[in-house]
Coordinates of C-alpha atoms and ligand atoms in Angstrom, one line a residue:
M1 CA -109.4 -61.2 102.7
N2 CA -112.1 -60.0 100.3
Q3 CA -113.3 -56.4 100.9
Y4 CA -117.0 -56.7 100.3
N5 CA -118.1 -53.2 101.4
I6 CA -116.2 -50.2 100.0
L7 CA -117.2 -47.4 102.4
L8 CA -116.6 -43.7 101.9
D9 CA -115.7 -41.6 104.9
G10 CA -118.6 -39.3 105.7
A11 CA -116.2 -36.3 105.8
K12 CA -115.3 -37.1 102.1
M13 CA -118.9 -37.1 100.9
P14 CA -119.1 -35.1 97.7
D15 CA -120.5 -31.6 98.3
A16 CA -121.6 -30.8 94.8
W17 CA -124.0 -32.4 92.3
Y18 CA -122.9 -32.9 88.6
N19 CA -124.9 -31.4 85.8
V20 CA -124.4 -33.3 82.6
A21 CA -126.0 -30.5 80.6
A22 CA -122.6 -28.7 80.9
D23 CA -120.8 -31.4 78.9
L24 CA -123.3 -32.3 76.2
P25 CA -121.9 -31.8 72.7
T26 CA -125.3 -30.6 71.5
P27 CA -127.9 -29.0 73.8
V28 CA -131.2 -30.8 74.7
P29 CA -134.1 -29.2 72.9
P30 CA -135.9 -26.9 75.4
P31 CA -139.2 -27.6 77.1
L32 CA -142.1 -26.0 75.3
H33 CA -145.2 -24.3 76.6
P34 CA -148.2 -26.7 76.0
G35 CA -150.4 -24.0 74.5
T36 CA -148.0 -21.8 72.5
H37 CA -145.3 -24.4 71.7
Q38 CA -142.7 -21.7 72.5
P39 CA -139.7 -22.4 74.7
L40 CA -140.6 -22.1 78.4
G41 CA -139.4 -19.3 80.5
P42 CA -138.7 -19.5 84.2
D43 CA -142.1 -17.8 85.0
D44 CA -144.0 -20.5 83.2
L45 CA -142.9 -23.0 85.8
A46 CA -143.4 -20.7 88.8
A47 CA -146.9 -21.9 89.7
L48 CA -145.5 -25.4 90.2
F49 CA -141.9 -25.0 91.5
P50 CA -140.0 -22.5 93.6
M51 CA -137.5 -20.3 91.7
N52 CA -134.4 -22.0 93.2
L53 CA -135.4 -25.3 91.7
I54 CA -136.4 -23.7 88.4
E55 CA -132.9 -22.2 88.2
Q56 CA -131.4 -25.7 88.7
E57 CA -133.8 -27.0 86.0
M58 CA -132.4 -24.6 83.5
S59 CA -128.8 -24.4 84.7
Q60 CA -125.8 -25.1 82.5
E61 CA -123.3 -25.0 85.5
R62 CA -121.2 -28.1 85.6
H63 CA -121.3 -28.4 89.4
I64 CA -123.9 -27.2 91.8
S65 CA -122.9 -27.1 95.5
I66 CA -125.1 -29.0 98.0
P67 CA -126.4 -26.7 100.8
G68 CA -125.3 -27.6 104.3
E69 CA -128.9 -28.5 105.5
I70 CA -129.1 -31.0 102.7
M71 CA -125.7 -32.4 103.4
D72 CA -126.8 -32.9 107.0
A73 CA -130.0 -34.7 105.9
Y74 CA -127.9 -36.9 103.5
R75 CA -125.6 -37.8 106.4
L76 CA -128.5 -39.8 108.0
W77 CA -127.8 -42.6 105.4
R78 CA -125.0 -41.4 103.1
P79 CA -122.4 -42.1 101.8
T80 CA -124.1 -45.4 100.8
P81 CA -122.0 -48.6 100.6
L82 CA -120.5 -49.7 97.3
R83 CA -120.4 -53.5 97.4
R84 CA -118.2 -55.9 95.5
A85 CA -120.6 -58.7 94.6
Y86 CA -118.0 -61.5 95.2
R87 CA -120.8 -64.0 96.1
L88 CA -122.8 -63.2 93.0
E89 CA -119.7 -63.5 90.9
K90 CA -119.1 -66.9 92.4
A91 CA -122.7 -68.0 91.9
L92 CA -122.4 -67.0 88.2
D93 CA -119.0 -68.5 87.9
T94 CA -117.9 -65.4 86.0
P95 CA -114.5 -63.8 85.6
A96 CA -116.4 -60.4 85.6
K97 CA -116.0 -58.1 88.6
I98 CA -119.4 -56.9 89.7
Y99 CA -119.9 -53.9 91.9
Y100 CA -123.2 -52.3 93.0
K101 CA -124.1 -49.1 94.8
N102 CA -126.6 -49.9 97.5
E103 CA -129.2 -47.1 97.6
S104 CA -131.6 -49.4 99.5
V105 CA -130.0 -48.3 102.8
S106 CA -131.9 -45.0 102.8
P107 CA -134.7 -44.6 105.3
S108 CA -137.2 -44.8 102.4
G109 CA -135.5 -47.9 101.0
S110 CA -134.6 -46.3 97.7
H111 CA -132.6 -43.6 95.9
K112 CA -135.6 -41.3 95.8
L113 CA -134.8 -39.7 99.1
N114 CA -131.7 -38.0 97.5
T115 CA -133.9 -35.6 95.6
A116 CA -136.8 -35.6 98.1
V117 CA -134.8 -34.0 100.8
A118 CA -133.3 -31.5 98.3
Q119 CA -136.7 -30.5 97.0
A120 CA -138.3 -30.2 100.4
Y121 CA -135.4 -28.0 101.5
Y122 CA -135.6 -25.7 98.5
N123 CA -139.3 -25.4 98.8
Q124 CA -139.2 -24.7 102.6
V125 CA -136.6 -21.9 102.2
S126 CA -138.9 -20.4 99.6
G127 CA -141.8 -20.2 102.1
V128 CA -143.9 -23.1 100.6
E129 CA -146.1 -24.8 103.2
A130 CA -147.0 -28.1 101.5
L131 CA -146.0 -30.3 98.6
S132 CA -148.2 -32.4 96.4
T133 CA -147.0 -35.3 94.3
E134 CA -147.8 -38.6 92.6
T135 CA -146.4 -42.0 93.4
G136 CA -146.3 -45.3 91.4
A137 CA -144.9 -48.1 93.4
G138 CA -144.9 -45.9 96.5
Q139 CA -141.2 -45.3 96.9
W140 CA -141.4 -41.7 95.8
G141 CA -144.4 -40.9 98.0
T142 CA -142.5 -42.4 100.9
A143 CA -139.4 -40.5 100.2
L144 CA -141.2 -37.2 99.9
S145 CA -143.2 -37.9 103.1
I146 CA -140.0 -38.4 105.0
A147 CA -138.4 -35.3 103.5
C148 CA -141.5 -33.2 104.3
S149 CA -141.5 -34.4 107.8
M150 CA -137.8 -33.6 108.1
F151 CA -138.3 -30.0 106.9
G152 CA -141.7 -29.4 108.7
M153 CA -143.9 -29.4 105.6
K154 CA -147.3 -31.1 104.7
C155 CA -147.3 -33.7 102.0
S156 CA -150.2 -35.0 99.9
V157 CA -149.7 -38.0 97.7
Y158 CA -151.7 -39.3 94.7
M159 CA -150.9 -43.0 94.5
V160 CA -151.5 -45.0 91.3
K161 CA -154.5 -47.2 92.1
V162 CA -153.0 -50.5 91.2
S163 CA -150.1 -49.9 93.6
F164 CA -152.5 -48.5 96.3
E165 CA -154.2 -51.9 96.1
Q166 CA -151.1 -54.1 95.6
K167 CA -149.0 -52.3 98.3
P168 CA -151.1 -51.3 101.3
Y169 CA -148.1 -51.1 103.6
R170 CA -146.5 -48.4 101.4
R171 CA -149.6 -46.3 102.0
T172 CA -149.4 -46.9 105.8
L173 CA -145.7 -46.0 105.7
M174 CA -146.5 -42.7 104.1
Q175 CA -149.2 -42.0 106.7
T176 CA -146.6 -42.8 109.4
Y177 CA -144.5 -40.0 108.1
G178 CA -147.6 -37.7 108.2
A179 CA -148.7 -37.7 104.5
D180 CA -152.2 -37.8 103.1
V181 CA -152.6 -40.5 100.5
T182 CA -155.3 -40.7 97.8
P183 CA -155.7 -43.5 95.2
S184 CA -155.5 -42.1 91.6
P185 CA -157.6 -41.6 89.5
S186 CA -159.7 -40.0 92.3
D187 CA -162.8 -37.9 92.5
T188 CA -160.9 -35.1 94.4
T189 CA -159.7 -33.3 91.3
N190 CA -161.1 -32.2 88.0
A191 CA -158.5 -34.2 86.2
G192 CA -159.2 -37.3 88.3
R193 CA -163.0 -37.0 87.7
A194 CA -162.5 -36.8 84.0
F195 CA -160.3 -39.9 83.9
L196 CA -162.9 -41.8 85.9
E197 CA -165.6 -40.8 83.5
K198 CA -163.6 -41.9 80.5
Y199 CA -162.0 -45.1 82.1
P200 CA -164.2 -46.1 85.1
D201 CA -162.2 -49.3 85.8
S202 CA -158.8 -47.7 85.4
T203 CA -156.0 -49.1 87.5
G204 CA -154.4 -45.7 87.1
S205 CA -151.0 -44.6 85.8
L206 CA -148.3 -42.2 86.7
G207 CA -149.4 -39.9 83.9
M208 CA -152.9 -39.6 85.5
A209 CA -151.6 -39.2 89.0
I210 CA -149.3 -36.4 87.9
S211 CA -152.3 -34.5 86.4
E212 CA -154.0 -34.7 89.8
A213 CA -151.0 -33.6 91.9
V214 CA -150.2 -30.8 89.4
E215 CA -153.8 -29.5 89.6
V216 CA -153.7 -29.4 93.4
A217 CA -150.5 -27.2 93.3
A218 CA -151.6 -25.0 90.4
T219 CA -154.9 -24.1 92.1
S220 CA -153.5 -23.5 95.6
G221 CA -152.5 -19.8 95.2
G222 CA -148.8 -20.6 95.8
K223 CA -149.2 -22.3 99.2
I224 CA -148.7 -25.8 97.7
K225 CA -146.0 -26.6 95.2
Y226 CA -145.7 -29.7 93.1
S227 CA -142.8 -32.1 93.5
L228 CA -141.7 -34.7 90.9
G229 CA -139.7 -37.8 91.8
S230 CA -138.0 -38.3 88.4
V231 CA -137.7 -37.0 84.8
L232 CA -136.9 -33.3 85.4
N233 CA -133.3 -32.1 85.1
H234 CA -133.1 -31.0 88.7
V235 CA -134.2 -34.4 90.0
L236 CA -131.5 -36.2 87.9
L237 CA -129.0 -33.6 89.1
H238 CA -129.8 -34.4 92.8
Q239 CA -129.3 -38.1 92.1
T240 CA -125.8 -37.7 90.8
I241 CA -124.6 -37.9 94.4
I242 CA -124.8 -41.7 93.8
G243 CA -122.4 -41.7 90.9
E244 CA -120.1 -39.1 92.4
E245 CA -119.7 -41.3 95.5
A246 CA -119.4 -44.5 93.4
K247 CA -116.5 -42.9 91.5
M248 CA -114.6 -42.1 94.7
Q249 CA -115.3 -45.6 96.1
M250 CA -114.3 -47.4 92.9
E251 CA -111.1 -45.3 92.7
S252 CA -110.2 -46.2 96.3
V253 CA -109.9 -49.8 95.2
G254 CA -108.3 -49.1 91.9
A255 CA -111.4 -50.1 89.9
Y256 CA -113.1 -48.4 86.9
P257 CA -116.2 -49.8 85.2
D258 CA -116.4 -51.1 81.6
V259 CA -120.2 -51.3 82.0
V260 CA -122.5 -49.0 84.0
I261 CA -126.1 -50.1 84.4
G262 CA -129.3 -48.6 85.9
C263 CA -132.9 -49.5 85.6
C264 CA -134.9 -46.8 83.9
G265 CA -138.4 -45.5 84.7
G266 CA -138.3 -41.8 84.5
G267 CA -134.5 -42.1 84.4
S268 CA -133.4 -40.6 87.7
N269 CA -131.5 -43.5 89.4
F270 CA -130.0 -44.4 86.1
A271 CA -128.8 -40.8 85.6
G272 CA -127.6 -40.8 89.2
I273 CA -125.2 -43.7 88.7
A274 CA -124.4 -43.0 85.0
F275 CA -124.0 -39.3 84.5
P276 CA -120.8 -38.8 86.6
Y277 CA -119.3 -41.6 84.4
M278 CA -120.9 -40.0 81.3
Q279 CA -118.8 -37.0 82.1
D280 CA -115.7 -39.1 81.6
K281 CA -117.2 -40.6 78.4
L282 CA -118.1 -37.2 76.9
T283 CA -115.0 -35.2 78.0
Q284 CA -112.2 -37.9 78.1
G285 CA -113.5 -40.3 75.6
K286 CA -113.6 -43.2 78.1
D287 CA -115.0 -46.4 76.6
I288 CA -117.9 -47.3 78.9
D289 CA -120.9 -49.3 77.9
V290 CA -123.7 -47.3 79.7
V291 CA -127.0 -49.3 79.8
A292 CA -130.5 -48.2 80.7
V293 CA -132.8 -51.1 81.4
E294 CA -136.6 -51.0 81.1
P295 CA -139.5 -53.5 81.1
T296 CA -140.7 -55.0 77.9
A297 CA -144.2 -54.1 79.0
C298 CA -143.3 -50.4 79.0
P299 CA -140.6 -50.2 76.3
T300 CA -140.2 -46.4 76.2
L301 CA -136.5 -46.3 75.1
T302 CA -136.5 -49.4 72.9
R303 CA -139.9 -49.0 71.1
G304 CA -141.1 -45.4 71.8
V305 CA -140.7 -42.4 69.4
Y306 CA -138.3 -39.5 70.0
A307 CA -140.7 -36.5 70.1
Y308 CA -142.1 -33.7 72.2
D309 CA -144.8 -35.1 74.5
F310 CA -146.7 -34.2 77.7
G311 CA -145.4 -35.6 81.0
D312 CA -149.0 -36.5 82.1
T313 CA -152.2 -37.9 80.7
G314 CA -154.2 -34.7 81.4
E315 CA -152.0 -32.6 79.1
L316 CA -151.2 -30.1 81.8
T317 CA -147.4 -30.3 81.8
P318 CA -145.0 -28.6 79.5
L319 CA -144.0 -30.5 76.4
L320 CA -140.7 -32.2 76.9
I321 CA -138.5 -33.8 74.3
Q322 CA -138.2 -37.5 75.2
Y323 CA -138.7 -41.1 74.0
T324 CA -142.4 -41.7 74.6
L325 CA -145.1 -44.3 74.1
G326 CA -147.6 -41.5 74.0
H327 CA -149.0 -39.7 77.1
N328 CA -152.2 -41.8 77.0
F329 CA -150.3 -45.1 77.0
V330 CA -151.3 -47.2 80.1
P331 CA -148.8 -50.0 80.5
P332 CA -149.9 -53.5 81.7
A333 CA -150.0 -53.7 85.5
I334 CA -146.5 -55.2 85.9
H335 CA -145.0 -55.4 89.4
A336 CA -142.2 -52.9 88.8
G337 CA -144.6 -50.0 89.3
G338 CA -141.8 -47.5 89.2
L339 CA -141.0 -48.4 85.6
R340 CA -144.5 -47.9 84.3
Y341 CA -144.0 -44.4 82.9
H342 CA -144.9 -43.6 79.3
G343 CA -141.9 -41.3 78.8
V344 CA -138.4 -40.6 80.1
A345 CA -136.2 -37.7 81.1
S346 CA -135.1 -35.4 78.3
L347 CA -131.4 -35.8 79.3
V348 CA -131.6 -39.6 79.2
A349 CA -133.5 -39.5 75.9
H350 CA -130.9 -37.2 74.4
L351 CA -128.0 -39.5 75.4
V352 CA -129.9 -42.6 74.0
K353 CA -130.6 -40.7 70.8
S354 CA -126.9 -39.7 70.5
G355 CA -125.8 -43.3 71.0
D356 CA -124.0 -42.6 74.2
V357 CA -126.4 -44.7 76.2
R358 CA -127.7 -48.1 75.2
A359 CA -131.2 -49.3 76.1
E360 CA -132.3 -52.9 76.9
A361 CA -135.7 -54.3 77.7
Y362 CA -136.6 -57.4 79.7
H363 CA -139.7 -59.5 80.6
Q364 CA -140.7 -59.6 84.2
N365 CA -140.3 -63.3 84.9
P366 CA -136.5 -63.4 84.0
V367 CA -136.2 -60.2 85.9
F368 CA -137.6 -61.7 89.1
E369 CA -135.4 -64.8 88.5
A370 CA -132.4 -62.5 88.4
G371 CA -133.6 -60.9 91.6
L372 CA -133.7 -64.3 93.3
T373 CA -130.2 -65.1 92.1
F374 CA -129.0 -61.8 93.6
A375 CA -130.9 -62.2 96.9
Q376 CA -129.6 -65.7 97.5
A377 CA -126.0 -64.6 96.8
E378 CA -125.9 -61.2 98.3
G379 CA -128.6 -61.4 101.0
I380 CA -130.5 -58.3 99.9
V381 CA -134.1 -58.6 98.5
P382 CA -134.1 -56.1 95.6
A383 CA -137.0 -54.0 94.5
P384 CA -138.6 -55.3 91.3
E385 CA -137.4 -52.2 89.5
S386 CA -133.8 -52.8 90.6
C387 CA -134.1 -56.4 89.4
H388 CA -134.1 -55.0 85.9
A389 CA -130.6 -53.6 86.4
I390 CA -129.5 -56.9 88.1
K391 CA -130.8 -58.9 85.1
A392 CA -128.7 -56.8 82.8
A393 CA -125.6 -57.0 85.1
I394 CA -126.0 -60.8 85.3
D395 CA -126.3 -61.1 81.5
A396 CA -123.2 -59.0 81.1
A397 CA -121.4 -61.2 83.6
L398 CA -122.6 -64.4 81.9
A399 CA -121.3 -63.0 78.5
C400 CA -117.9 -62.6 80.2
R401 CA -118.1 -66.2 81.3
E402 CA -118.5 -67.1 77.6
S403 CA -115.8 -64.8 76.3
G404 CA -113.4 -65.2 79.2
E405 CA -113.2 -61.4 79.7
G406 CA -112.9 -60.0 83.2
K407 CA -114.9 -56.9 82.7
T408 CA -115.8 -54.5 85.5
I409 CA -119.5 -54.1 85.8
L410 CA -121.2 -51.5 88.0
F411 CA -124.9 -51.3 88.6
N412 CA -127.2 -49.3 90.8
L413 CA -129.3 -51.2 93.4
S414 CA -132.0 -48.5 93.4
G415 CA -134.0 -50.0 96.3
H416 CA -134.9 -53.0 98.4
G417 CA -138.1 -55.0 97.9
H418 CA -139.3 -55.4 101.4
F419 CA -142.7 -53.9 100.5
D420 CA -142.9 -55.9 97.3
M421 CA -143.4 -59.3 98.8
S422 CA -146.8 -59.7 97.1
S423 CA -145.0 -59.3 93.8
Y424 CA -142.5 -62.0 94.7
A425 CA -145.4 -64.2 95.9
A426 CA -147.1 -63.7 92.5
Y427 CA -143.8 -64.7 90.8
F428 CA -143.6 -67.9 93.0
S429 CA -147.1 -68.8 92.2
G430 CA -146.4 -68.5 88.4
G431 CA -148.8 -65.6 88.2
L432 CA -146.7 -63.1 86.4
T433 CA -147.4 -62.4 82.7
D434 CA -144.6 -61.6 80.2
Y435 CA -146.3 -59.0 78.0
D436 CA -145.4 -58.7 74.4
L437 CA -147.0 -55.5 73.3
E438 CA -148.4 -55.7 69.8
Q439 CA -146.9 -53.2 67.4
K440 CA -150.5 -52.0 66.7
I441 CA -151.0 -51.0 70.4
I442 CA -147.8 -49.0 70.4
E443 CA -148.6 -47.3 67.1
Q444 CA -152.0 -46.4 68.4
A445 CA -150.6 -44.9 71.6
V446 CA -147.8 -43.1 69.8
A447 CA -150.3 -41.6 67.3
E448 CA -151.6 -39.4 70.2
V449 CA -148.2 -37.7 70.7
P450 CA -148.9 -34.0 69.9
K451 CA -147.7 -32.5 66.6
V452 CA -145.1 -29.8 67.4
Ligands
LIG1 C1 -138.9 -45.1 91.4 C2 -137.9 -46.2 91.3 C3 -137.3 -46.5 90.1 C4 -137.6 -45.8 88.8 O1 -137.5 -44.5 88.8 P1 -136.2 -43.8 88.1 O2 -136.6 -42.3 88.1 O3 -136.1 -44.3 86.7 O4 -135.1 -44.1 88.9 C5 -136.4 -47.5 90.1 N1 -136.1 -48.2 91.3 C6 -136.7 -47.9 92.4 C7 -136.3 -48.7 93.6 C8 -137.6 -46.9 92.5 O5 -138.2 -46.6 93.7

């Protein structure tokens, strides 16, 4: 009998996150103050984040234990199932063994709740009353809305305008959990008004929405803090629960991956599945092909420059080392809204730069096609973002069919696509464009990266 779902006993759920910074052969260049270009100190971040999260952001500890309140919140949906994709393997007629970690089972429908509950908890115990944030496709705003409701906090969400319009039910969902939702760019902040003046027809971007949410926190006198759903070290840290669980589950069936795949927007779900395996690669020399997958329409890792850049369009955030398309780059309005970010987490960039992580980019039509193959075999409708990881996993499995190799492939199913039906409908009607960005456009955007 095939064992499809590989479940981990709740009592065995990992009780510590893994911090890859402890095992890097060379340290990641530090974040810089946007004005002075000097390395940031903890106090520079204090207007936006509580000190306990700032400590995590700068920590070099290998493991950070998960507080009991967060463990209890995790227990609502964790440990998540690891699935052996027997049916997908059969559909592809491949000798490869495909496994995926199913983060779509969380109440928010994606991995993002893993860090949302942690951030809400650390803010709440620091006496913060409300959190402000941005959201692209809506998964992050939803996750933070749930987390804030769980820890008795208010939540205000700036939602990228194109998603606000494409995904009205995401907005309603956030309101259901008690959040305020504003389309960005908006006229409620100085940053938003400036964007509207410069680009009146803007469909928005994560970079713009971040500027608005940051402004709300920075001008609140400490009552409101800002919360980011990806990119920062502490966010990636919280997501490592995914890979820590996956390792135990794979081990319980005697499996170890040759290939580990995650889609990559800011880099958090990719880091979540990949970093615990990266530990084996860095400290034990394990031979794993670790792949970060991005859209061709927003090719940060494959066509961006490695440089210090702002996290937002309004130039309010610290300068972070990263691969970037420039903080003013506004990607085409592809349907994987969560992957429309101009930059990427410093930790992920560092590992791509060192060659320990490989990056791939795909067009959205073949990505949706892969999503359909997956949905029809496995029964789960994947988020458009997750379809990027699926596409890479399918390509790796098809390569095995050619070569006859029975590789073990592990990917992260970062979320389900139940709120993305309009995107699937656009795919069915042939309405999706595969964008090939001209080199000139990329060069223009990248020219606006600050000189450090
Ligand atoms: C937000 C999101 C992503 C992209 O963000 P990362 O930080 O790169 O993980 C990917 N998949 C889903 C389902 C998301 O909600």
